[in-house]
CSV table of C-alpha atoms in Angstrom, one decimal:
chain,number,residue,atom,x,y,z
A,95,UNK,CA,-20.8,14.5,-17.4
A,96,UNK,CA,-18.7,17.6,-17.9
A,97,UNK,CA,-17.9,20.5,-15.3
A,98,UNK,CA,-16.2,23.6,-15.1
A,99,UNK,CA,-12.1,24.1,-14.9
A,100,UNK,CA,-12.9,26.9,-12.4
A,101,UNK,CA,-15.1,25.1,-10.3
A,102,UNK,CA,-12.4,21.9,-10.4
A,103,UNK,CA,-9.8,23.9,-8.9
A,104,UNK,CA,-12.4,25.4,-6.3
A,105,UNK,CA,-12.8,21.9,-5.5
A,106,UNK,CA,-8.8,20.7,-5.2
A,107,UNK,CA,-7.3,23.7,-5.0
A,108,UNK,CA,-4.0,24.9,-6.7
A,109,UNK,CA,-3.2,28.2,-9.3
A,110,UNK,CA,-5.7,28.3,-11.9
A,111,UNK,CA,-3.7,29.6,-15.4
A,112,UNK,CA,-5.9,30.5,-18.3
A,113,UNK,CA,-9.9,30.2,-19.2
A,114,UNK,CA,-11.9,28.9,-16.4
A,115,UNK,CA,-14.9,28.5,-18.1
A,116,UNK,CA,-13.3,25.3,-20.3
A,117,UNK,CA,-15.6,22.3,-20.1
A,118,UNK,CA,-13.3,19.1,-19.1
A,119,UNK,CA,-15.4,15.2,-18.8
A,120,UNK,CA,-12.0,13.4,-17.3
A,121,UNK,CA,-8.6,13.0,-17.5
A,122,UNK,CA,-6.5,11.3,-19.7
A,123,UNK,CA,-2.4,10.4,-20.6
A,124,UNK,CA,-0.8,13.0,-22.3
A,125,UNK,CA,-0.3,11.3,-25.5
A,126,UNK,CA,-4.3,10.4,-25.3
A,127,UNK,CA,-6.0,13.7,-24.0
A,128,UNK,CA,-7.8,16.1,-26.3
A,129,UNK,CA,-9.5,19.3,-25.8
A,130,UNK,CA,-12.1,17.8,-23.5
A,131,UNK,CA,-9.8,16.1,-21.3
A,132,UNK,CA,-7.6,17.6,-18.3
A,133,UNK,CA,-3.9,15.7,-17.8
A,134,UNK,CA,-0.6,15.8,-15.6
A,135,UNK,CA,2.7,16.1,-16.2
A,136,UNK,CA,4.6,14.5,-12.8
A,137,UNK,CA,8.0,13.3,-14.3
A,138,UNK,CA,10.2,16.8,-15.9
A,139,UNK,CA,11.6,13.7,-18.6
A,140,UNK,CA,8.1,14.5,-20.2
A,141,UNK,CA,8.4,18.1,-20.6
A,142,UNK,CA,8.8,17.6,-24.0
A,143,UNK,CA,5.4,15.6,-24.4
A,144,UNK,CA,3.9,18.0,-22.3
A,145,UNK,CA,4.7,20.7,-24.7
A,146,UNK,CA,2.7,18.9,-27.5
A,147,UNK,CA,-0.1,17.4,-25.4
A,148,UNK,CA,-3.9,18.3,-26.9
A,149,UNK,CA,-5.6,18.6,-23.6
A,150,UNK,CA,-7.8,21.5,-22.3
A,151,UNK,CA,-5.4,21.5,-19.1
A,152,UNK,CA,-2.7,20.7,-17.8
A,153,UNK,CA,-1.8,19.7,-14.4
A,154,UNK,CA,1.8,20.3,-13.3
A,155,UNK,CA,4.6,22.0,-10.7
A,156,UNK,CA,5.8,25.6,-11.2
A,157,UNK,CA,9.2,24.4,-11.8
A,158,UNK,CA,7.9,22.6,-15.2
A,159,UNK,CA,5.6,25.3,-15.2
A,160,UNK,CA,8.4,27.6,-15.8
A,161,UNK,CA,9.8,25.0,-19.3
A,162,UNK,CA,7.0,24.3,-20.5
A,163,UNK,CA,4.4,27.5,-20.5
A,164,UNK,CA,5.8,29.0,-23.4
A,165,UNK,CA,5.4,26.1,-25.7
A,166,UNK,CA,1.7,24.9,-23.9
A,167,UNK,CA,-1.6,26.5,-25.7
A,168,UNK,CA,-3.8,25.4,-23.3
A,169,UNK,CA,-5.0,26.3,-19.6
A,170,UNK,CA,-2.4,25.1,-16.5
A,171,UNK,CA,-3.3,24.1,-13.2
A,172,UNK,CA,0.0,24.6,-11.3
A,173,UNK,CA,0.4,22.5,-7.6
A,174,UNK,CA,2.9,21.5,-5.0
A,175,UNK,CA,2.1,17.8,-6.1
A,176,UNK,CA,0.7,17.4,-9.5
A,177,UNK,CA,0.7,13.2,-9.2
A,178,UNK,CA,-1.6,13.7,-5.8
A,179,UNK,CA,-3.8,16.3,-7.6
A,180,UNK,CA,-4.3,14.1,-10.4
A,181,UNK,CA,-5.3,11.3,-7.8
A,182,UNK,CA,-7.9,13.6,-6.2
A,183,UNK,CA,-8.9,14.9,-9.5
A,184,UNK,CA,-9.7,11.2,-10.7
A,185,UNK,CA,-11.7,10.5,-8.0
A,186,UNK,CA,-13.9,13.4,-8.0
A,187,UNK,CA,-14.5,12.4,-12.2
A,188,UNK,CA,-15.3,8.7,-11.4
A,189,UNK,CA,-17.8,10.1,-9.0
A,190,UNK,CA,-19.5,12.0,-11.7
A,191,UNK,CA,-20.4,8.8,-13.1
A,192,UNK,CA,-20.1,6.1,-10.8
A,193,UNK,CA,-22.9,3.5,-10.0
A,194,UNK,CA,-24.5,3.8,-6.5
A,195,UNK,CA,-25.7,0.5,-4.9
A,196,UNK,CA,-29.1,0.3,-3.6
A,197,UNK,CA,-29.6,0.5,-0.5
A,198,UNK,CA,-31.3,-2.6,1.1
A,199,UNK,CA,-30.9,-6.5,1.7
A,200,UNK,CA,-30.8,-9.0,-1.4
A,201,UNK,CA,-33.4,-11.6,-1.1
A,202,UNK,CA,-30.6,-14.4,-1.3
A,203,UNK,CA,-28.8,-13.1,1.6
A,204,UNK,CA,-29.0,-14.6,4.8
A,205,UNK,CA,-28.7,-12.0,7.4
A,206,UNK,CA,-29.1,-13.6,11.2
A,207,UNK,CA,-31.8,-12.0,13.4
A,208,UNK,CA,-29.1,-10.5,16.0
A,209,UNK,CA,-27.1,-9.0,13.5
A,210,UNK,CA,-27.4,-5.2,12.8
A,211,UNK,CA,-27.2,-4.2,9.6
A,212,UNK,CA,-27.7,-0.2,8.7
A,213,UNK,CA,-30.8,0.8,6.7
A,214,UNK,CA,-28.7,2.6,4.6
A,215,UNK,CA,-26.7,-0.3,3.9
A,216,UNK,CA,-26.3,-2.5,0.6
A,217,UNK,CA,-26.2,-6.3,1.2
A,218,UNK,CA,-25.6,-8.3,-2.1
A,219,UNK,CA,-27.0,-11.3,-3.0
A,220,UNK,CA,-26.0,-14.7,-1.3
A,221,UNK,CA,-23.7,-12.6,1.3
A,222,UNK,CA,-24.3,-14.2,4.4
A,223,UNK,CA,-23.8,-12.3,8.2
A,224,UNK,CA,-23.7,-14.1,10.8
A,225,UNK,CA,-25.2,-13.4,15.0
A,226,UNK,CA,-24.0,-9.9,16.7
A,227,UNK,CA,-22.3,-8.9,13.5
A,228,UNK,CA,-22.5,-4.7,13.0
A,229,UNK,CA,-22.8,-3.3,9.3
A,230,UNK,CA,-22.9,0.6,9.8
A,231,UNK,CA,-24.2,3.1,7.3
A,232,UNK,CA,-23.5,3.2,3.7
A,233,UNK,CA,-21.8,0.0,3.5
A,234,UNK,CA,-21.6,-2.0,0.6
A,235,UNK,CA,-20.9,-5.8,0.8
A,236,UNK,CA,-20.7,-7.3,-2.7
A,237,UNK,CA,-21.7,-10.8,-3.6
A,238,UNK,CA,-21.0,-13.7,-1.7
A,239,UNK,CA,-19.5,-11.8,1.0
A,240,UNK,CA,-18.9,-13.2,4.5
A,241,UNK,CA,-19.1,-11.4,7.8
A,242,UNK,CA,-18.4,-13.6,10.6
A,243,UNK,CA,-20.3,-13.7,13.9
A,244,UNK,CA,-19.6,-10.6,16.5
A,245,UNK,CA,-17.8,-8.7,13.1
A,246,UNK,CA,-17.9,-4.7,12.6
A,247,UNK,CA,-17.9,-3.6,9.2
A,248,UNK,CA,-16.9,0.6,9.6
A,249,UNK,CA,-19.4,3.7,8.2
A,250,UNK,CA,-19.0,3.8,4.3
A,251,UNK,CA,-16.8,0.4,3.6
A,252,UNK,CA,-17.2,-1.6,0.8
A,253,UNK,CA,-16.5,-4.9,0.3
A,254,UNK,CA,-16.2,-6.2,-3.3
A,255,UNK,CA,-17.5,-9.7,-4.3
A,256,UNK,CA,-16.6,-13.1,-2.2
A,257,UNK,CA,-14.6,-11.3,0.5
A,258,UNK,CA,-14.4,-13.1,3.7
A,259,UNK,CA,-14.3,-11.2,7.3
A,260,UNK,CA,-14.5,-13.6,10.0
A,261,UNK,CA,-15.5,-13.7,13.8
A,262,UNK,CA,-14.6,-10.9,15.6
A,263,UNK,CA,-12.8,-8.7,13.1
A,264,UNK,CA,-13.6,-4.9,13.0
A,265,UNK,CA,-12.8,-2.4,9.9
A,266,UNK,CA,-12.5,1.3,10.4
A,267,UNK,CA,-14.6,3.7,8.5
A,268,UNK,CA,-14.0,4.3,4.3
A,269,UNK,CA,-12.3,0.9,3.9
A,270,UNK,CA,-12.4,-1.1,0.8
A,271,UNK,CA,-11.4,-4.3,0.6
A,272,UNK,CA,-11.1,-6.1,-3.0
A,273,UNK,CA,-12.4,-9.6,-4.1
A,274,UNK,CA,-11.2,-12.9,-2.6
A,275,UNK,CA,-9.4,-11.2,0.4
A,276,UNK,CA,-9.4,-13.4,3.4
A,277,UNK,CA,-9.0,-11.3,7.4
A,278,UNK,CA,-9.2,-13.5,10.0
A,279,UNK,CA,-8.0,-16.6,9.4
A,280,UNK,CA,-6.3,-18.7,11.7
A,281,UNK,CA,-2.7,-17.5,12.0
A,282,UNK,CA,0.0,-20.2,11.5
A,283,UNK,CA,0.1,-21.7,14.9
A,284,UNK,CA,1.8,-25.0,16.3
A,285,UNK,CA,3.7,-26.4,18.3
A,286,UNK,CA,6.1,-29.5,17.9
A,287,UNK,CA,6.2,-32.2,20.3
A,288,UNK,CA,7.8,-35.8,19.2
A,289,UNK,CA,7.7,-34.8,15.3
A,290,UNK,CA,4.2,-34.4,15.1
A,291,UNK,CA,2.4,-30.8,14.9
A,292,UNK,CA,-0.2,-29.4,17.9
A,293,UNK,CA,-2.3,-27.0,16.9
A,294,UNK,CA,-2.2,-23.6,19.1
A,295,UNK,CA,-6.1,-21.8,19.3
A,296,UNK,CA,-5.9,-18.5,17.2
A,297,UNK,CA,-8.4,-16.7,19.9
A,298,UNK,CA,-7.4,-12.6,18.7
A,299,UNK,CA,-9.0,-11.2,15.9
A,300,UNK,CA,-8.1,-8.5,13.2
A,301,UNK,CA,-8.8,-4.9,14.0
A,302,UNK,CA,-8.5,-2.6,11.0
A,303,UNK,CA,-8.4,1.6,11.1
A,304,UNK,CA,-9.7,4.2,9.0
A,305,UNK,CA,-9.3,4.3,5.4
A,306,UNK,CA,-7.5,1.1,4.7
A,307,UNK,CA,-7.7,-0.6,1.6
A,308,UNK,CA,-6.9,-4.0,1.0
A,309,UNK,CA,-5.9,-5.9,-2.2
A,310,UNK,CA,-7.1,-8.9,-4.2
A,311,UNK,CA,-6.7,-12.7,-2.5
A,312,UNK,CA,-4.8,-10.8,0.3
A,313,UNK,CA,-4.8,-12.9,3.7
A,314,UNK,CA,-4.6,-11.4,7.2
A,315,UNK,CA,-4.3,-13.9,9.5
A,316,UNK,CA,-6.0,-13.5,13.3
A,317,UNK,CA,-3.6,-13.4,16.3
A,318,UNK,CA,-2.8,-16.6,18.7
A,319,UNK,CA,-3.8,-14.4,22.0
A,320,UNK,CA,-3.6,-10.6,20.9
A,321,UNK,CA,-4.9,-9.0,18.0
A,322,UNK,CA,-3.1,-8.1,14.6
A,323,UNK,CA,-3.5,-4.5,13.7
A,324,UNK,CA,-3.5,-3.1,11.1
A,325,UNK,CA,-3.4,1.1,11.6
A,326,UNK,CA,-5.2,3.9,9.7
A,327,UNK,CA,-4.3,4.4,6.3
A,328,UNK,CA,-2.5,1.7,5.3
A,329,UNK,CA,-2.8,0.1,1.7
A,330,UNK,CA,-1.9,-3.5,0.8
A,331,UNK,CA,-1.8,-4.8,-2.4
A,332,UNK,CA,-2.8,-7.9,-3.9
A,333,UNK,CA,-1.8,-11.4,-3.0
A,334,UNK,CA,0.3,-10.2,0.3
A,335,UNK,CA,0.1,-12.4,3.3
A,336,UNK,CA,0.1,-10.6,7.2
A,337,UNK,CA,1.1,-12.8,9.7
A,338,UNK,CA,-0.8,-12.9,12.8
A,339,UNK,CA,-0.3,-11.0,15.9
A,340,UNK,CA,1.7,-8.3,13.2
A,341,UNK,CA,1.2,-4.6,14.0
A,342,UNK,CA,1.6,-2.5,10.4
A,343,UNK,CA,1.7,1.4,11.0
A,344,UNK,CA,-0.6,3.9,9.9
A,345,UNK,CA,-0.3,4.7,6.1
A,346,UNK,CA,2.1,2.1,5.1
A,347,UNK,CA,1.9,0.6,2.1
A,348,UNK,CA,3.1,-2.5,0.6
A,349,UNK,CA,3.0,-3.6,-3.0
A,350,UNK,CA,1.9,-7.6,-4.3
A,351,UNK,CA,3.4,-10.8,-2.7
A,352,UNK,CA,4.8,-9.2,0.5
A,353,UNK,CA,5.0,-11.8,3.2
A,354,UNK,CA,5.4,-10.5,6.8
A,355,UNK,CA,5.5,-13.3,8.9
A,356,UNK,CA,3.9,-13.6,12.6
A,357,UNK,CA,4.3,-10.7,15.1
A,358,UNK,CA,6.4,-8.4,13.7
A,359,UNK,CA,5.9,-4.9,14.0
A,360,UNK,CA,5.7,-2.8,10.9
A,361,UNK,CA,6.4,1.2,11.6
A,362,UNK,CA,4.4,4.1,10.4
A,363,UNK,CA,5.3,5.2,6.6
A,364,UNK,CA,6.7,3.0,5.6
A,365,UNK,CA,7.3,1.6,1.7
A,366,UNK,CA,7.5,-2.4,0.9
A,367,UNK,CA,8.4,-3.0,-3.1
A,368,UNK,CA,7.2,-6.0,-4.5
A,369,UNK,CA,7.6,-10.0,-3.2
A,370,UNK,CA,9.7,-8.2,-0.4
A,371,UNK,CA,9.3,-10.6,2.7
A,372,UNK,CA,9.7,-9.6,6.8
A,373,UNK,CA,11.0,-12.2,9.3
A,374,UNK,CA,8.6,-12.9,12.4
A,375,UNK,CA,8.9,-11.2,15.4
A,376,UNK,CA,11.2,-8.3,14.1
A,377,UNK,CA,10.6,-4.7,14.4
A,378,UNK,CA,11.1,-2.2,11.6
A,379,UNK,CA,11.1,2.1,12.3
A,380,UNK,CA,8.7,4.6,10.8
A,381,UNK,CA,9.6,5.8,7.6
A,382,UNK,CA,11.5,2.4,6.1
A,383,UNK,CA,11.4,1.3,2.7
A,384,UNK,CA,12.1,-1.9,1.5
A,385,UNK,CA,13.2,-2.7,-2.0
A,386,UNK,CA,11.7,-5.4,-4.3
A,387,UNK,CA,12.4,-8.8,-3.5
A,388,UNK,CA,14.8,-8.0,-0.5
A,389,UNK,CA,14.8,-10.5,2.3
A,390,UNK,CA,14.4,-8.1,6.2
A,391,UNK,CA,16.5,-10.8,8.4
A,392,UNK,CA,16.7,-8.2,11.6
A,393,UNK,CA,14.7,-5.7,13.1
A,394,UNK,CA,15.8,-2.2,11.4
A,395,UNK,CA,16.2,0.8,14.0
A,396,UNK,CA,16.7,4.0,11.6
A,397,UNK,CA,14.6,5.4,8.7
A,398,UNK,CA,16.0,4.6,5.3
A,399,UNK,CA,16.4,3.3,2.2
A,400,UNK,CA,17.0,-0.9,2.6
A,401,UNK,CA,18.1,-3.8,0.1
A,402,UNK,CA,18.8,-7.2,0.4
A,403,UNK,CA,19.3,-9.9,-1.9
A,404,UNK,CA,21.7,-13.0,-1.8
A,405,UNK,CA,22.1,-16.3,-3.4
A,406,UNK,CA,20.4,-19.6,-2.1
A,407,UNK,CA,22.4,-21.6,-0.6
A,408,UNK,CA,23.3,-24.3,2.1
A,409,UNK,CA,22.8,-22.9,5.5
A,410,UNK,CA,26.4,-23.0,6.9
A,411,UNK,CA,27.3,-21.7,4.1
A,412,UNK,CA,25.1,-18.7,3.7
A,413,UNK,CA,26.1,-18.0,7.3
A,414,UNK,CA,30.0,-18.2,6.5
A,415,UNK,CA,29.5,-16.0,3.2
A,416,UNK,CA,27.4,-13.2,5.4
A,417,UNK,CA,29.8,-13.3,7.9
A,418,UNK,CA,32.2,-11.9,5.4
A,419,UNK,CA,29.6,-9.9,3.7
A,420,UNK,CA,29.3,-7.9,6.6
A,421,UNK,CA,33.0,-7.8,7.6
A,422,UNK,CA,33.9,-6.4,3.9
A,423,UNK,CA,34.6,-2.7,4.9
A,424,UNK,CA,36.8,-3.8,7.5
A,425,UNK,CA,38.4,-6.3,5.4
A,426,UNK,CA,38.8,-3.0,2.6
A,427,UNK,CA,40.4,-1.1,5.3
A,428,UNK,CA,43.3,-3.0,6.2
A,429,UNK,CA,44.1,-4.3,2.7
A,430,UNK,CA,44.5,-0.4,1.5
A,431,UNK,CA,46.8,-0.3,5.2
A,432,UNK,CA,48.4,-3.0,3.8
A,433,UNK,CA,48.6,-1.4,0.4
A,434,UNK,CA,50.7,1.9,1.9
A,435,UNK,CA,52.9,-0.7,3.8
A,436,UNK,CA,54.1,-2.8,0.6
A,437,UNK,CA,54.2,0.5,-1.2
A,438,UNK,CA,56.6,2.3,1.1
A,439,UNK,CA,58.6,-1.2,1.6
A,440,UNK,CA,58.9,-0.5,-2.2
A,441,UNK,CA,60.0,3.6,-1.9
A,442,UNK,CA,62.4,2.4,1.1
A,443,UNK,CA,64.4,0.1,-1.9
A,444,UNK,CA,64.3,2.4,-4.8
């Protein structure tokens, strides 16, 4: 299905350059798009590719508006944020053609009488909900899906195949959560007496906000006492494991294999790059962003840029090596004092 240039930027916004009348079905790469296809130009290194691209329109800033118009045929959408646009611009094409799920209960799912499921729901087959669980409208749980006793499952949510939401958990509105994912599991809870392990009651839940979407095989475990929360906006990737009793900001986002461990407390904003891992009980500031792999050993106070990595080693030894790690700048100090001593001992004898 095909629409209008003009009435695509009537929809998004931004400065509309050239025929508005074009007929675009999607976007595509720049190397890839022809003259049916819009396309985006977000990095100035590809000015050059830009130039040669075959597509019907092309989404980009003014400053690589400015390079590249002279050498670009075709029609030019021109935005503050030409990657976001694009987003936005995607979504509105998958629409277009996107399946919708009927609305309705599967004959293989077992729905208990106390739970209340929206007529304008979608239940899949073999999903199973379970007593005082609340589906609201226009949800969509895929099959094999689990919603635990006493759940809420938010207005327009859907849940991809063999997700599991357990007792007491509550999603926001507009979530999606991918397949496999696990929220509410018991947290990692014991306690040690004599060597041997006692298990400690996981008796919080998970509450989830608006607009949260949640990766592939991603666990987030229950809290002990409290809930773990997890705030509006924020988007987790596949595979990453949320301690419980954490508290991750609204709008945060952290890419596959992050580990935060139990009760920490994860700002707003924030950025975590791949297999980075959090500490428990730490707290980290709005607007942080962790690099890939790094290793957050103490709670971070300031906004910023952070990187950690450091050999494996024996304890005591790690602990002697970062204890000179971090006294390095004072160590470079007095070495270049001791630098202008031995160098005006030398002046002195010439």
């Amino acid at each position: 299905m095909s629409t209008r240039l003009g009435d695509l930027v009537e929809r998004l916004g931004g400065r509309l350059i050239g025929n508005a009348d074009i007929e675009v079905v999607g976007i595509a790469p720049l190397s890839d798009a022809n003259a049916s296809h819009i396309t985006f130009l977000s990095n100035p290194k590809l000015r050059g590719q830009a130039a040669q691209t075959h597509a019907a329109a092309l989404i980009l800033s003014a400053a690589d508006d400015e390079v590249v118009a002279a050498s670009y045929p075709g029609a030019r959408i021109v935005t503050d944020n030409p990657y976001a646009y694009f987003a936005r611009a995607a979504q509105f094409f998958t629409s277009l053609n996107a399946w919708v799920a009927p609305a309705g209960i599967h004959p293989t799912a077992s729905v208990d009488p106390t739970a209340s499921v929206a007529a304008s729901a979608s239940i899949g087959p073999y999903v199973t909900i379970e007593a005082g669980a609340v589906v609201e409208d226009a949800c969509v749980i895929d099959a094999g899906g689990f919603i635990g006793r006493d759940a809420r499952v938010g207005a327009a949510t859907h849940f991809y195949p063999r997700v599991t939401f357990l007792a007491g958990c509550s999603m926001g509105k507009r979530g999606i959560i991918h397949p496999g994912a696990v929220i509410g599991a018991d947290g990692f809870g014991f306690a040690n007496e004599g060597g041997a392990w006692i298990k400690i009651p996981q008796t919080g839940a998970v509450r989830i906000g608006d607009d949260v979407e949640i990766g592939a095989n991603t666990s987030i475990d229950r809290g002990a006492l409290a809930d773990t929360v997890i705030e509006d906006g924020v988007k987790l990737d596949n595979q990453i494991q949320i301690g419980h009793n954490c508290h991750i900001g609204a709008h945060t986002a952290m890419a596959g294999c992050v580990g935060v461990a139990g009760s920490a407390t994860i700002g707003k904003y924030c950025t975590f790059g791949g297999a980075a891992m959090v500490l428990g009980h730490l707290t980290i500031a709005d607007h942080v962003h962790i690099s890939s792999g790094s290793m957050v050993t103490r709670s971070i106070r300031e906004p910023g840029q952070y990187t950690g990595f450091y050999p494996l080693a024996k304890n005591a030894e790690w602990e002697k090596s970062a204890v000179i790690v971090r006294n390095l700048a004072t160590m470079r100090e007095k070495i270049r004092e001791l630098g202008k001593i031995i160098k005006s001992i030398g002046d002195k004898q010439e």
